[in-house]
Coordinates of C-alpha atoms in Angstrom, one line a residue:
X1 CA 0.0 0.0 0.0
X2 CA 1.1 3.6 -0.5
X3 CA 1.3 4.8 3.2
X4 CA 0.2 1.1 4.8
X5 CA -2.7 0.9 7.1
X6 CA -5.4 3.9 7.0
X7 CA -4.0 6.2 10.0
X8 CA -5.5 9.6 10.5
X9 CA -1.9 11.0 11.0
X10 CA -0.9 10.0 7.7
X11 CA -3.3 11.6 5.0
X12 CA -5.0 14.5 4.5
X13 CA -8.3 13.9 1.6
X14 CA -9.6 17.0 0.2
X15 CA -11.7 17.4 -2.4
X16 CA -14.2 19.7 -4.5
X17 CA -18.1 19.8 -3.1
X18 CA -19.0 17.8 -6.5
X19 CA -20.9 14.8 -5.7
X20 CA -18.4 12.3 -8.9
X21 CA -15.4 14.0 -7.4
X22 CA -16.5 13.3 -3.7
X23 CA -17.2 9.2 -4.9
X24 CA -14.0 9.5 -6.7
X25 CA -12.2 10.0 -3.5
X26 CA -14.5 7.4 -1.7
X27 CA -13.7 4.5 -4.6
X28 CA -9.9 5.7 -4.5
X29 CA -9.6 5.4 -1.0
X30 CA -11.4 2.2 -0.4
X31 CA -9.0 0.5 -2.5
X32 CA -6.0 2.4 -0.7
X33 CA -6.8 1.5 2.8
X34 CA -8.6 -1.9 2.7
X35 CA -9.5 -2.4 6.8
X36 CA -6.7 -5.3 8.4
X37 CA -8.5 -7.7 10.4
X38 CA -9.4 -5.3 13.6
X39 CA -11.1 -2.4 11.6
X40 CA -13.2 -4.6 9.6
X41 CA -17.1 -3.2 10.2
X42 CA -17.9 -6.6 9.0
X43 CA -16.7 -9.7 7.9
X44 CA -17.8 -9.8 4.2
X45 CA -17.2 -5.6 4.0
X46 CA -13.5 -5.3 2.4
X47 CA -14.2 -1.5 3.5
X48 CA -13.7 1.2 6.6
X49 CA -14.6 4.9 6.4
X50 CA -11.5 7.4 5.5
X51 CA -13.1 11.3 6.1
X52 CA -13.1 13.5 3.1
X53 CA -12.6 16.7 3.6
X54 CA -14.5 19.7 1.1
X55 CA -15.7 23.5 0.3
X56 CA -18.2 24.9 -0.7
X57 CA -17.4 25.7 -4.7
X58 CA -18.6 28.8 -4.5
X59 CA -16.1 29.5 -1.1
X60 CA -13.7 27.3 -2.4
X61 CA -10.5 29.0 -3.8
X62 CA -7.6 26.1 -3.6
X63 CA -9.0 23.4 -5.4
X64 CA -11.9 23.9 -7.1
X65 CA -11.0 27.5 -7.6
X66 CA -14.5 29.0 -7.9
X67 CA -14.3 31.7 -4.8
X68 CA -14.6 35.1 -6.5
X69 CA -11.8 36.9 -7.8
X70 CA -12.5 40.0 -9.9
X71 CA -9.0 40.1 -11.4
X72 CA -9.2 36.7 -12.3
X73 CA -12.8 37.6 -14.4
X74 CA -11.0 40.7 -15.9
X75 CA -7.8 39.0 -17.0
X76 CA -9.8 36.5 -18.6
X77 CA -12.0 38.4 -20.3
X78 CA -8.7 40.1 -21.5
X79 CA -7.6 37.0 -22.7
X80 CA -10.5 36.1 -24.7
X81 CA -10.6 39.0 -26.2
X82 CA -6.9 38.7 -27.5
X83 CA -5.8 38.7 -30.9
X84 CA -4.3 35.0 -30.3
X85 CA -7.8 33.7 -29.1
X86 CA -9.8 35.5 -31.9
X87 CA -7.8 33.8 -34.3
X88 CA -8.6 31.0 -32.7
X89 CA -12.2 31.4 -32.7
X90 CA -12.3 32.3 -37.0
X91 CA -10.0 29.5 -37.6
X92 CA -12.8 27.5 -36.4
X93 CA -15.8 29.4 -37.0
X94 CA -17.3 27.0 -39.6
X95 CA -16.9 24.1 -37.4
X96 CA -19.2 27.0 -34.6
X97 CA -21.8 27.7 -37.0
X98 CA -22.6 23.3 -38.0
X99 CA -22.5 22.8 -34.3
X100 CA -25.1 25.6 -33.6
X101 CA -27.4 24.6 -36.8
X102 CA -27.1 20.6 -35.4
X103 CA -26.8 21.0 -31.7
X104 CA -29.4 23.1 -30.9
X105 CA -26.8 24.8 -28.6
X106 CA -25.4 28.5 -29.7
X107 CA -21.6 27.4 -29.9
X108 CA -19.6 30.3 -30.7
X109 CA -15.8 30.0 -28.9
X110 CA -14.1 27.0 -27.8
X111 CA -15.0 26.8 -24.7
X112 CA -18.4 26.4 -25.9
X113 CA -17.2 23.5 -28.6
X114 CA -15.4 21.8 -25.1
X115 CA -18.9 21.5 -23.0
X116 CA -20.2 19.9 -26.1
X117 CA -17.2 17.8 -26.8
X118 CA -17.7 16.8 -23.3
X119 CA -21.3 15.7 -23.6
X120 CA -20.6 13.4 -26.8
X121 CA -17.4 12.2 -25.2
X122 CA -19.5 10.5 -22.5
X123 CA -22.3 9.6 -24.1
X124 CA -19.8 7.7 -26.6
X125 CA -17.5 6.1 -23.7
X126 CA -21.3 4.7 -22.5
X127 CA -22.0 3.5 -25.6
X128 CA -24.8 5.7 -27.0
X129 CA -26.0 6.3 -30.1
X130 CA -25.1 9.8 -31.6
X131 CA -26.4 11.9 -34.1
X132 CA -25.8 11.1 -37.6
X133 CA -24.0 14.9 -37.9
X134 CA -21.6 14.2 -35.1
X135 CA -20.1 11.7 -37.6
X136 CA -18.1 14.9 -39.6
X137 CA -16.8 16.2 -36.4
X138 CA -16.4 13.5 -33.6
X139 CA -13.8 12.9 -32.2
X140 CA -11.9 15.2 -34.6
X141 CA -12.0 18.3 -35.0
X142 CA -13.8 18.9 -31.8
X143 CA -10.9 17.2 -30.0
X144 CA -8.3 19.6 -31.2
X145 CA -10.7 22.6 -30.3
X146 CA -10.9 21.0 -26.8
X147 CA -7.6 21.0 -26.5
X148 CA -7.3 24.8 -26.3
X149 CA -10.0 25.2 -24.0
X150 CA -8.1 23.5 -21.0
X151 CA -5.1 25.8 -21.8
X152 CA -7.6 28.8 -21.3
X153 CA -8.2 28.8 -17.8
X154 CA -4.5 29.6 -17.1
X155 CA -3.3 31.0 -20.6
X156 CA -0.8 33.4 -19.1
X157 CA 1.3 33.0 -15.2
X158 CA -1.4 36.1 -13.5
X159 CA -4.2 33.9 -14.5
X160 CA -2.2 30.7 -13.4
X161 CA -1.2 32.5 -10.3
X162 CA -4.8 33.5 -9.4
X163 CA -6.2 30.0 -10.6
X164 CA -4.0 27.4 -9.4
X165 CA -1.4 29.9 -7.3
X166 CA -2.8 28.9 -4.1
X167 CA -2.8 25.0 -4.9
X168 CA 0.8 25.2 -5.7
X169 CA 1.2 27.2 -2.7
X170 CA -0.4 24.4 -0.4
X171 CA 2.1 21.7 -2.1
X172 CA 5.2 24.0 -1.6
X173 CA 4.2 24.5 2.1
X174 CA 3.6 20.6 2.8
X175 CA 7.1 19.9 1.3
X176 CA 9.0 23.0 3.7
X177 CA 7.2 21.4 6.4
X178 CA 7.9 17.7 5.9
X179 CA 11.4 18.9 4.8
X180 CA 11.5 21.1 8.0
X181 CA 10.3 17.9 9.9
X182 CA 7.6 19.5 11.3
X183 CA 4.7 17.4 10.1
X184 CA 6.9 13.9 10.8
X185 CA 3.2 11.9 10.5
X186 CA 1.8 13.3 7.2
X187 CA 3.1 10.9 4.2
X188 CA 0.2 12.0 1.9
X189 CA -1.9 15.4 0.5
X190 CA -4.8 13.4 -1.1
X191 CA -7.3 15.6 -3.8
X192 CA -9.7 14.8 -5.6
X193 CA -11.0 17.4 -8.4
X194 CA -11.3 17.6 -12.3
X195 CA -9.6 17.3 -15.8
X196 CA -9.8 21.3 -15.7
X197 CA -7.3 21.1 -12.2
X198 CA -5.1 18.9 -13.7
X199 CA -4.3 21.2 -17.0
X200 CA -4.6 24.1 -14.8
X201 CA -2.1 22.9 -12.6
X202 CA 0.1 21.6 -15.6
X203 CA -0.1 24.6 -17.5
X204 CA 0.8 26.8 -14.2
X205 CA 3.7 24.9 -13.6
X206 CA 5.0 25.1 -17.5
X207 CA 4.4 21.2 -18.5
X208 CA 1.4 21.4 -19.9
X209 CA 1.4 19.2 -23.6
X210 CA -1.7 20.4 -25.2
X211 CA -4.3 17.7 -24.8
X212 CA -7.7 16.8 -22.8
X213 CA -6.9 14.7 -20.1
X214 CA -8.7 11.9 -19.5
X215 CA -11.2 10.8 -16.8
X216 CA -9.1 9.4 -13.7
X217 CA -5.8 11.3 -14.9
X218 CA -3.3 11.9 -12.3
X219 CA -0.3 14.7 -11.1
X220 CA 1.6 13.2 -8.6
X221 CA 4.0 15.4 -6.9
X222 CA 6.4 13.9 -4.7
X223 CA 9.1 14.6 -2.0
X224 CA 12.2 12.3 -2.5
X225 CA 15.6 12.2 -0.8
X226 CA 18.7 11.4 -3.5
X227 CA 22.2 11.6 -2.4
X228 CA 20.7 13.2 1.0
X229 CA 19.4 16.2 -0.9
X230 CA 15.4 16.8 -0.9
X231 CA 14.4 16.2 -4.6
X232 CA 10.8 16.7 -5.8
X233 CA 9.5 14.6 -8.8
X234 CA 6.6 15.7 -11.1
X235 CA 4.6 12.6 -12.4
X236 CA 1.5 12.4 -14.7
X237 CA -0.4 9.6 -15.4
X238 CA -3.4 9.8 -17.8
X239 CA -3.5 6.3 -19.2
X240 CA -4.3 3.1 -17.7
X241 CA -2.5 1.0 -20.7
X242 CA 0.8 3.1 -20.5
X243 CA 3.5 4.0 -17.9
X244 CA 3.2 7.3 -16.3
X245 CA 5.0 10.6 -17.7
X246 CA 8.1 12.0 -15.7
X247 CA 7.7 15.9 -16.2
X248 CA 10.7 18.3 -16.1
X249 CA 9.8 21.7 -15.0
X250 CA 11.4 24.5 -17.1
X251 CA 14.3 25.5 -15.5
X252 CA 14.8 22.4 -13.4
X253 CA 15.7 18.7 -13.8
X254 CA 13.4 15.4 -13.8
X255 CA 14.5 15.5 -9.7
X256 CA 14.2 19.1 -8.8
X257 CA 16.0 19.8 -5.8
X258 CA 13.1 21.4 -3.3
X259 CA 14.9 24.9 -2.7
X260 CA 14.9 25.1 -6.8
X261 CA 11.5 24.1 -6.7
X262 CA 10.5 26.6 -4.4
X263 CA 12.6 28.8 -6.5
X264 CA 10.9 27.9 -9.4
X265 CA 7.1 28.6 -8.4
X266 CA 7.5 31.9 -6.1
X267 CA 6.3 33.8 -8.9
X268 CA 3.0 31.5 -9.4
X269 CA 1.9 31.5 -5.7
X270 CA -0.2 34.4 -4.6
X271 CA 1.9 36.4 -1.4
X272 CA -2.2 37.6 -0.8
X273 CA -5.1 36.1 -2.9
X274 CA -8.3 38.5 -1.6
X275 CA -6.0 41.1 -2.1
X276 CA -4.6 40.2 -5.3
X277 CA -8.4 39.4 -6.5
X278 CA -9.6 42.7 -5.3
X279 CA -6.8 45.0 -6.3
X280 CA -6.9 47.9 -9.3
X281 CA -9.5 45.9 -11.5
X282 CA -12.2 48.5 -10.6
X283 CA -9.7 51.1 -13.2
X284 CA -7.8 49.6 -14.9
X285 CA -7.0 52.6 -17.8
X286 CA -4.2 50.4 -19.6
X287 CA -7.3 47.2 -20.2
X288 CA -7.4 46.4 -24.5
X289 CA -11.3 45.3 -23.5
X290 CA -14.1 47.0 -25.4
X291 CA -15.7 49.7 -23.1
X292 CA -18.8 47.9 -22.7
X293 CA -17.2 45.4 -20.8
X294 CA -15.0 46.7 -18.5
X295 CA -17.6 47.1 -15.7
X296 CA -17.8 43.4 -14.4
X297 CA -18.9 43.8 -11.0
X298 CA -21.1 40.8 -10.5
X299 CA -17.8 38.7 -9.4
X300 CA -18.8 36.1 -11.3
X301 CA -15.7 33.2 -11.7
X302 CA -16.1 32.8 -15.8

């Protein structure tokens, strides 16, 4: 087993207030810490309870990363407004207007072509019938249009910092401690969470290969000692047929030493989230946005 024996001491679970990331966690953990004889509940039950810890989305700005932050709305709104993103969106604008005249859905950015991908994605892993038009344009080229909808979210470091900042911030922190030997018990940060955190959090940390990842996909970060130096080790598995992925942050080797590490990611890691969130979007005089939509005030996490 990864830690041994389910001990309170020794993991942390946290996870988004989504009821398939919340079973996630339960199915994940039940077949981490089967009970040893003592903790069985019952005899024929190969399972014990492990807590699960979660925030509300809309309070939650860590993991799911849906507490408001103004900044973050602006800067994104920014973004999509871009020449690089509006280039985007004509390159594909034929592939928009079949998908609004089939769909019934108005699809007209690629975000909008990613719900949608979503949708046929499942119904096809369940083995549903689609439409006859889904034939021209399933899996490609509404795959490749995916694809730059999970690089969105985080497009350039101030929305990575104000997306998955304070994620990366919690890691860091758990590796200075262990390294510090101040948590001695802790072997394991547990979360469960979405395709959309692991590209964020990939694309944040400068490793993200353009592509959707797949249900159950997994970042593993991890605190190693080599040669007695503290080493951390970026892993990504998004396959259950292949090996997982050693990553190499930019600037680093495969084994990042922690102090380069923590080098590495001061500038994603917010010193002040409310305050970063809250601060100068009101005016912002140098914005490219059209006027009429510079006033966001609603808060609203896009």
């Amino acid at each position: 087993h990864l830690v041994g024996d389910y001990n309170k001491e020794k993991i942390y679970v946290q996870s988004t207030d989504v009821d398939r990331t919340l079973m996630s966690a339960e199915c994940n953990l039940a077949a981490l810490f089967p009970p040893n004889s003592s903790e069985k509940l019952t005899p024929s039950l190969p399972w014990q309870p492990v807590p699960i810890h979660t925030t509300s989305e809309h309070l939650d700005s860590v993991l799911a990363a849906k507490a408001p932050c103004p900044r973050y709305d602006l800067e994104l709104i920014k973004v999509k407004n871009s020449k690089e993103i509006q280039d985007l969106n004509k390159k594909y604008k034929d592939l928009f207007k079949y998908l609004t005249m089939n769909s019934g859905r108005a699809i007209e950015n690629i975000s909008e072509v990613e719900f949608l991908y979503d949708v046929l994605l499942i119904e096809n892993n369940n083995n549903l019938t689609l439409p006859n038009w889904t034939a021209s344009v399933f899996p490609h080229p509404m795959d490749e249009v995916a694809r730059w909808s999970f690089a969105l979210p985080t497009w350039n470091k101030e929305l990575g910092r104000l997306k998955s900042g304070l994620l990366i911030g919690d890691m860091v922190k758990h590796f200075k401690d262990k390294h510090a030997n101040k948590i001695n018990n802790r072997h394991l940060w547990f979360y469960s969470a979405h395709d959309s955190t692991v590209a964020n959090l990939l694309n944040t940390l400068g490793v993200f290969d353009l592509h959707n990842p797949p249900y159950s996909a997994t970042v593993l970060l991890e605190l190693r000692v080599k040669n007695n130096q503290s080493i951390v080790t970026l892993v990504y598995r998004n396959s259950t047929t292949k090996g997982p992925y050693l990553l190499t942050i930019p600037g680093c080797s495969p084994g990042c030493p922690l102090d380069q590490f923590i080098k590495l990611t001061e500038d994603v890691i917010p010193k002040d989230w409310k305050l970063e969130c809250h601060a100068h979007y009101f005016f912002d005089l140098t914005s490219d946005l059209p006027f009429n939509t510079i006033a966001i005030f609603d808060k609203k996490n896009l």
